[in-house]
Amino acid sequence: MEAIRKQATKLREQVAKQQQAVLKHFVGGSDNIASDETELQQHQKLEKLYISTRAAKHFQRDIVRGVEGYITTGSKQVDIGTKLSEDSRKYGDENTCTSGNTLSRVALSYSRARAQIEKERDNLLKLLGTQITEPLRAMVVGSPLEEARHLAQRYDRVRQEAESQAIDVARCQARVRETNVNSDNILKLEAAETKLHELKSNMATLGKEAAAAMAAVEGQQQRLTLQRLITMVEAERTYHQNVLQILNQLELEMLFERQYSEASPFPAAANMTPPSPPACSETEGLFASHTYDGSTDGMGYFLGEVIHPYQAEADGELALTIGDYVVVRKVTDNGWAEGESKGKAGWFPFKFIERRERVLASKVAEVF
């Protein structure tokens, strides 16, 4: 279809040039030729704009179809991932083992991480639908593009009429020359020339309007499509960054469980009675705002960052250095916690650390 259209355009241009030669032969003026050359340039500009806007429209439609397919597939993946998360949670809640609860805790950790990942995926799919497909679809079927194309089509029809009328004028001029003075032929020539002038005037007006409308649509297509593509890339980048953080945290938890299950127990730390909290008024003043809710997320541990140094004063206590990470296994009501850092385990004041929800897996080496 595109090849036929190009061939038709080429034929029309050849006919226009032939008409210019005929008009020059019969009329002998230069104004008409200049006018026809200007009109030909206008016509060529409209042809380029028409092709450009049509290609952009097809590209936008391809993006919409691709994103819609991605959303459909992604929705199915969300359903599958949600089911996997629920199965993992069910196993972690309902199953234990005589050799320990490591797998149950890992299953719960995986369940929570998978649920977070599917939530991030669902948010991405919603964003793609509202900020990518809807604006582009509105542009594809919107009135500005259709109105601009309608103007271009009207211009094309008037141009064809003007070409036919120019041929009629040339024929009338030939008859006047052959019959010398003939009132009927002269009247026909005047009428034909008047109609040709009106058609050229309408054609020039429509050409300017159509070119302006098509140029505006082309610019809007370029800007909107580029903006939506950038938005799509940024949304996917944010999604993958969030998922990476979730996976890093999950990896940290799983590595800890493996290390904990494989490592030798620490009987002194595990069986000792927690010492009394230190009676340091300065320490209590510094960290009085840090409260403990008595929960370890049902996992029996969490990761904390040391915010105040602590020097071990007795066997079974754990020395702390600011910036270190501690895996907290147990927190008591009197403000002491038991955990592990850098391969050592022991008790320490709970107020000397702050809980961290997300930590890169590269920090695992600092813990064990």
Coordinates of C-alpha atoms in Angstrom, one line a residue:
M1 CA 0.0 0.0 0.0
E2 CA 2.9 2.3 0.8
A3 CA 4.5 1.6 -2.5
I4 CA 1.3 2.4 -4.4
R5 CA 0.9 5.7 -2.5
K6 CA 4.5 6.7 -3.3
Q7 CA 3.9 5.8 -7.0
A8 CA 0.7 7.8 -7.1
T9 CA 2.5 10.8 -5.5
K10 CA 5.2 10.6 -8.1
L11 CA 2.7 10.5 -11.0
R12 CA 0.9 13.5 -9.6
E13 CA 4.1 15.5 -9.4
Q14 CA 4.9 14.6 -13.0
V15 CA 1.4 15.7 -14.1
A16 CA 1.8 18.9 -12.2
K17 CA 5.1 19.6 -14.0
Q18 CA 3.5 18.9 -17.4
Q19 CA 0.6 21.2 -16.5
Q20 CA 3.1 24.0 -15.6
A21 CA 4.7 23.5 -19.0
V22 CA 1.3 23.7 -20.7
L23 CA 0.3 26.8 -18.8
K24 CA 3.6 28.5 -19.6
H25 CA 3.1 27.7 -23.3
F26 CA -0.4 29.2 -23.4
V27 CA -0.2 31.9 -20.8
G28 CA 3.4 32.9 -21.1
G29 CA 3.6 34.3 -17.6
S30 CA 6.0 33.6 -14.7
D31 CA 3.6 34.3 -11.7
N32 CA 1.7 31.0 -12.2
I33 CA 4.9 29.0 -12.4
A34 CA 6.2 30.5 -9.2
S35 CA 2.9 29.9 -7.6
D36 CA 2.8 26.2 -8.7
E37 CA 6.4 25.7 -7.5
T38 CA 5.5 27.0 -4.1
E39 CA 2.4 24.8 -4.0
L40 CA 4.5 21.8 -5.0
Q41 CA 6.9 22.4 -2.1
Q42 CA 3.9 22.7 0.2
H43 CA 2.5 19.4 -1.1
Q44 CA 5.9 17.7 -0.6
K45 CA 6.1 19.0 3.0
L46 CA 2.6 17.6 3.7
E47 CA 3.5 14.3 2.3
K48 CA 6.5 14.0 4.6
L49 CA 4.4 15.1 7.6
Y50 CA 1.7 12.6 6.7
I51 CA 4.3 9.8 6.5
S52 CA 6.0 10.9 9.7
T53 CA 2.9 11.1 11.8
R54 CA 1.6 7.8 10.5
A55 CA 4.8 6.1 11.4
A56 CA 4.8 7.6 14.9
K57 CA 1.1 6.5 15.3
H58 CA 2.1 3.0 14.5
F59 CA 5.0 3.1 16.9
Q60 CA 2.8 4.3 19.7
R61 CA 0.3 1.6 18.9
D62 CA 3.1 -1.0 19.0
I63 CA 4.2 0.3 22.4
V64 CA 0.6 0.1 23.8
R65 CA 0.2 -3.5 22.5
G66 CA 3.6 -4.5 23.9
V67 CA 2.9 -3.0 27.3
E68 CA -0.6 -4.5 27.5
G69 CA 0.9 -7.9 26.8
Y70 CA 3.5 -7.3 29.4
I71 CA 0.8 -6.3 31.9
T72 CA -1.2 -9.4 31.1
T73 CA 1.8 -11.7 31.6
G74 CA 2.9 -9.9 34.7
S75 CA -0.5 -10.2 36.3
K76 CA -0.3 -14.0 35.9
Q77 CA 3.2 -13.9 37.4
V78 CA 1.8 -11.9 40.4
D79 CA -0.9 -14.6 40.9
I80 CA 1.7 -17.4 40.8
G81 CA 4.1 -15.6 43.1
T82 CA 1.4 -14.8 45.6
K83 CA 0.4 -18.4 45.6
L84 CA 4.0 -19.4 46.2
S85 CA 4.3 -16.9 49.1
E86 CA 1.1 -18.3 50.7
D87 CA 2.4 -21.9 50.4
S88 CA 5.7 -20.9 52.0
R89 CA 3.9 -19.0 54.8
K90 CA 1.7 -22.0 55.5
Y91 CA 4.7 -24.4 55.7
G92 CA 6.5 -22.0 58.1
D93 CA 3.5 -21.7 60.4
E94 CA 2.5 -25.3 60.5
N95 CA 5.7 -27.4 60.3
T96 CA 8.5 -28.0 62.7
C97 CA 11.4 -30.4 62.8
T98 CA 13.1 -32.2 65.7
S99 CA 16.5 -31.0 64.6
G100 CA 15.4 -27.3 64.6
N101 CA 13.2 -24.8 63.0
T102 CA 15.6 -23.4 60.6
L103 CA 13.6 -24.3 57.5
S104 CA 10.4 -23.0 59.0
R105 CA 12.0 -19.6 59.7
V106 CA 13.5 -19.5 56.2
A107 CA 10.1 -20.4 54.7
L108 CA 8.5 -17.5 56.6
S109 CA 11.3 -15.1 55.5
Y110 CA 10.9 -16.2 51.8
S111 CA 7.1 -15.8 52.1
R112 CA 7.4 -12.2 53.3
A113 CA 10.1 -11.4 50.7
R114 CA 8.0 -13.0 47.9
A115 CA 4.9 -11.0 49.0
Q116 CA 6.9 -7.8 48.9
I117 CA 8.3 -8.6 45.4
E118 CA 4.8 -9.3 44.1
K119 CA 3.5 -6.1 45.6
E120 CA 6.3 -4.2 43.8
R121 CA 5.5 -6.0 40.5
D122 CA 1.8 -5.1 40.9
N123 CA 2.7 -1.5 41.5
L124 CA 4.8 -1.5 38.4
L125 CA 2.0 -3.0 36.3
K126 CA -0.5 -0.4 37.5
L127 CA 2.0 2.4 36.7
L128 CA 2.5 1.1 33.2
G129 CA -1.2 1.0 32.6
T130 CA -2.0 4.5 33.9
Q131 CA 1.2 6.4 32.7
I132 CA 2.1 4.5 29.5
T133 CA -0.7 2.8 27.8
E134 CA -3.5 5.3 28.5
P135 CA -1.7 8.5 27.4
L136 CA -0.4 6.8 24.2
R137 CA -3.7 5.2 23.4
A138 CA -5.4 8.6 23.8
M139 CA -2.9 10.1 21.4
V140 CA -3.4 7.4 18.8
V141 CA -7.2 7.7 18.7
G142 CA -7.3 11.4 19.7
S143 CA -9.0 14.1 17.7
P144 CA -5.9 16.3 17.0
L145 CA -4.3 13.6 14.8
E146 CA -7.6 12.8 13.0
E147 CA -8.4 16.4 12.4
A148 CA -4.9 17.1 11.0
R149 CA -5.2 14.1 8.7
H150 CA -8.7 15.2 7.6
L151 CA -7.3 18.6 6.7
A152 CA -4.5 17.0 4.7
Q153 CA -7.0 14.8 2.9
R154 CA -9.2 17.8 2.0
Y155 CA -6.1 19.6 0.7
D156 CA -5.3 16.7 -1.5
R157 CA -8.8 16.6 -3.0
V158 CA -8.7 20.3 -3.7
R159 CA -5.3 19.9 -5.3
Q160 CA -6.6 17.2 -7.6
E161 CA -9.5 19.4 -8.6
A162 CA -7.1 22.3 -9.3
E163 CA -5.0 20.1 -11.5
S164 CA -8.0 19.1 -13.5
Q165 CA -9.2 22.7 -13.7
A166 CA -5.8 23.8 -14.9
I167 CA -6.1 21.4 -17.8
D168 CA -9.6 22.7 -18.7
V169 CA -8.2 26.3 -18.7
A170 CA -5.5 25.3 -21.1
R171 CA -8.1 23.7 -23.4
C172 CA -10.2 26.8 -23.3
Q173 CA -7.2 28.9 -24.2
A174 CA -6.4 26.7 -27.1
R175 CA -10.0 27.0 -28.4
V176 CA -9.8 30.8 -28.2
R177 CA -6.6 30.9 -30.2
E178 CA -8.0 28.5 -32.8
T179 CA -11.3 30.4 -33.3
N180 CA -9.9 33.9 -33.0
V181 CA -12.8 35.8 -31.4
N182 CA -15.7 33.7 -30.2
S183 CA -17.8 35.1 -27.3
D184 CA -18.8 31.6 -26.0
N185 CA -15.3 30.4 -25.9
I186 CA -14.1 33.6 -24.2
L187 CA -16.9 33.3 -21.5
K188 CA -16.0 29.6 -20.9
L189 CA -12.3 30.6 -20.6
E190 CA -13.1 33.4 -18.1
A191 CA -15.3 31.0 -16.0
A192 CA -12.6 28.3 -16.1
E193 CA -10.0 30.8 -15.0
T194 CA -12.2 32.1 -12.2
K195 CA -12.8 28.6 -10.9
L196 CA -9.1 27.8 -11.1
H197 CA -8.2 30.9 -9.1
E198 CA -10.7 30.0 -6.4
L199 CA -9.4 26.4 -6.2
K200 CA -5.8 27.7 -6.0
S201 CA -6.8 30.1 -3.2
N202 CA -8.6 27.4 -1.3
M203 CA -5.7 25.0 -1.9
A204 CA -3.2 27.5 -0.5
T205 CA -5.3 28.2 2.6
L206 CA -5.9 24.5 3.3
G207 CA -2.3 23.7 2.6
K208 CA -1.1 26.1 5.3
E209 CA -3.7 24.9 7.8
A210 CA -3.0 21.3 7.2
A211 CA 0.8 21.8 7.4
A212 CA 0.5 23.7 10.6
A213 CA -1.8 21.1 12.2
M214 CA 0.3 18.1 11.0
A215 CA 3.5 19.8 12.3
A216 CA 1.9 20.4 15.7
V217 CA 0.7 16.8 15.9
E218 CA 4.2 15.5 14.9
G219 CA 5.8 17.6 17.6
Q220 CA 3.3 16.3 20.2
Q221 CA 3.9 12.7 19.1
Q222 CA 7.6 13.0 19.5
R223 CA 7.5 14.7 22.9
L224 CA 4.8 12.4 24.4
T225 CA 6.3 9.2 23.1
L226 CA 9.8 10.1 24.4
Q227 CA 8.4 11.1 27.8
R228 CA 6.4 7.8 28.1
L229 CA 9.5 5.8 27.2
I230 CA 11.6 7.6 29.8
T231 CA 8.8 7.1 32.4
M232 CA 8.7 3.3 31.6
V233 CA 12.4 2.9 31.9
E234 CA 12.5 4.8 35.2
A235 CA 9.6 2.8 36.6
E236 CA 11.3 -0.5 35.7
R237 CA 14.6 0.6 37.1
T238 CA 12.9 1.6 40.4
Y239 CA 11.1 -1.8 40.5
H240 CA 14.3 -3.8 40.0
Q241 CA 16.2 -1.7 42.6
N242 CA 13.5 -2.4 45.1
V243 CA 13.4 -6.1 44.3
L244 CA 17.2 -6.2 44.6
Q245 CA 17.0 -4.7 48.1
I246 CA 14.4 -7.3 49.1
L247 CA 16.5 -10.1 47.7
N248 CA 19.7 -8.8 49.4
Q249 CA 17.9 -8.8 52.7
L250 CA 16.4 -12.3 52.1
E251 CA 19.9 -13.6 51.2
L252 CA 21.3 -12.1 54.4
E253 CA 18.6 -13.9 56.5
M254 CA 19.1 -17.2 54.7
L255 CA 22.9 -17.0 55.1
F256 CA 22.5 -16.3 58.8
E257 CA 20.2 -19.3 59.2
R258 CA 22.7 -21.5 57.4
Q259 CA 25.6 -20.2 59.5
Y260 CA 23.6 -20.5 62.7
S261 CA 22.5 -24.1 62.0
E262 CA 26.1 -25.1 61.0
A263 CA 28.0 -23.3 63.8
S264 CA 28.7 -24.8 67.2
P265 CA 26.4 -23.6 70.0
F266 CA 27.5 -21.1 72.6
P267 CA 26.4 -22.7 75.8
A268 CA 27.7 -20.0 78.1
A269 CA 25.8 -17.3 76.2
A270 CA 22.7 -19.5 75.7
N271 CA 22.2 -20.7 79.3
M272 CA 23.3 -17.7 81.3
T273 CA 20.9 -15.5 83.2
P274 CA 20.8 -12.1 81.5
P275 CA 22.7 -9.5 83.6
S276 CA 21.1 -6.5 85.1
P277 CA 20.9 -3.4 82.9
P278 CA 23.8 -0.9 83.5
A279 CA 23.0 2.0 85.8
C280 CA 24.6 4.6 83.6
S281 CA 22.5 7.7 83.7
E282 CA 24.3 9.2 80.8
T283 CA 23.6 6.1 78.6
E284 CA 19.9 6.1 79.6
G285 CA 19.7 9.8 78.7
L286 CA 21.2 9.3 75.4
F287 CA 19.0 6.4 74.3
A288 CA 15.9 6.9 76.3
S289 CA 14.0 7.5 73.0
H290 CA 14.8 4.0 71.7
T291 CA 12.0 1.7 72.8
Y292 CA 11.6 -2.0 72.3
D293 CA 8.3 -3.5 71.4
G294 CA 9.1 -7.0 72.6
S295 CA 8.9 -8.5 69.1
T296 CA 11.5 -10.1 66.8
D297 CA 9.1 -10.4 63.8
G298 CA 8.3 -14.0 64.6
M299 CA 11.7 -15.0 63.2
G300 CA 13.6 -15.1 66.5
Y301 CA 16.2 -12.7 65.2
F302 CA 16.8 -9.4 63.3
L303 CA 19.7 -7.3 62.3
G304 CA 20.9 -4.2 64.3
E305 CA 23.6 -1.6 63.9
V306 CA 25.7 -0.5 66.9
I307 CA 25.1 3.1 67.7
H308 CA 27.0 3.2 71.1
P309 CA 30.1 1.3 72.0
Y310 CA 29.9 -1.3 74.8
Q311 CA 32.8 -3.0 76.6
A312 CA 32.1 -6.5 77.8
E313 CA 32.5 -6.7 81.6
A314 CA 31.8 -10.4 82.2
D315 CA 32.0 -13.7 80.6
G316 CA 29.1 -14.2 78.1
E317 CA 28.8 -10.5 77.3
L318 CA 29.4 -9.2 73.8
A319 CA 31.6 -6.1 73.1
L320 CA 30.2 -3.6 70.6
T321 CA 31.8 -1.1 68.3
I322 CA 30.0 1.7 66.6
G323 CA 29.1 0.8 63.1
D324 CA 29.2 -3.0 63.6
Y325 CA 26.2 -5.1 62.8
V326 CA 24.7 -7.6 65.2
V327 CA 22.3 -10.5 64.6
V328 CA 19.9 -10.3 67.5
R329 CA 18.5 -13.6 68.5
K330 CA 16.7 -12.8 71.7
V331 CA 15.6 -9.7 73.6
T332 CA 14.5 -9.8 77.2
D333 CA 12.1 -7.6 79.1
N334 CA 14.9 -6.1 81.3
G335 CA 16.5 -4.4 78.3
W336 CA 19.3 -6.9 77.4
A337 CA 19.7 -8.8 74.1
E338 CA 21.6 -11.8 73.0
G339 CA 23.2 -12.0 69.6
E340 CA 26.3 -12.6 67.4
S341 CA 28.8 -10.3 65.7
K342 CA 32.0 -11.1 63.9
G343 CA 31.8 -14.7 65.0
K344 CA 31.3 -14.0 68.7
A345 CA 28.1 -14.3 70.7
G346 CA 27.0 -12.9 73.9
W347 CA 24.7 -10.5 75.8
F348 CA 24.7 -6.7 75.5
P349 CA 22.4 -3.7 76.3
F350 CA 19.6 -3.6 73.7
K351 CA 19.5 0.2 73.7
F352 CA 23.1 0.3 72.3
I353 CA 21.8 -0.8 68.8
E354 CA 19.2 0.3 66.3
R355 CA 17.2 -2.1 64.2
R356 CA 17.9 -2.2 60.5
E357 CA 15.2 -3.4 58.1
R358 CA 17.2 -3.5 54.9
V359 CA 20.9 -4.3 54.7
L360 CA 23.0 -5.3 51.7
A361 CA 24.2 -8.9 51.6
S362 CA 27.7 -7.6 51.5
K363 CA 27.3 -6.8 55.2
V364 CA 27.0 -10.5 56.0
A365 CA 30.8 -10.8 56.2
E366 CA 30.8 -8.1 59.0
V367 CA 28.4 -10.2 61.1
F368 CA 30.0 -13.6 61.0

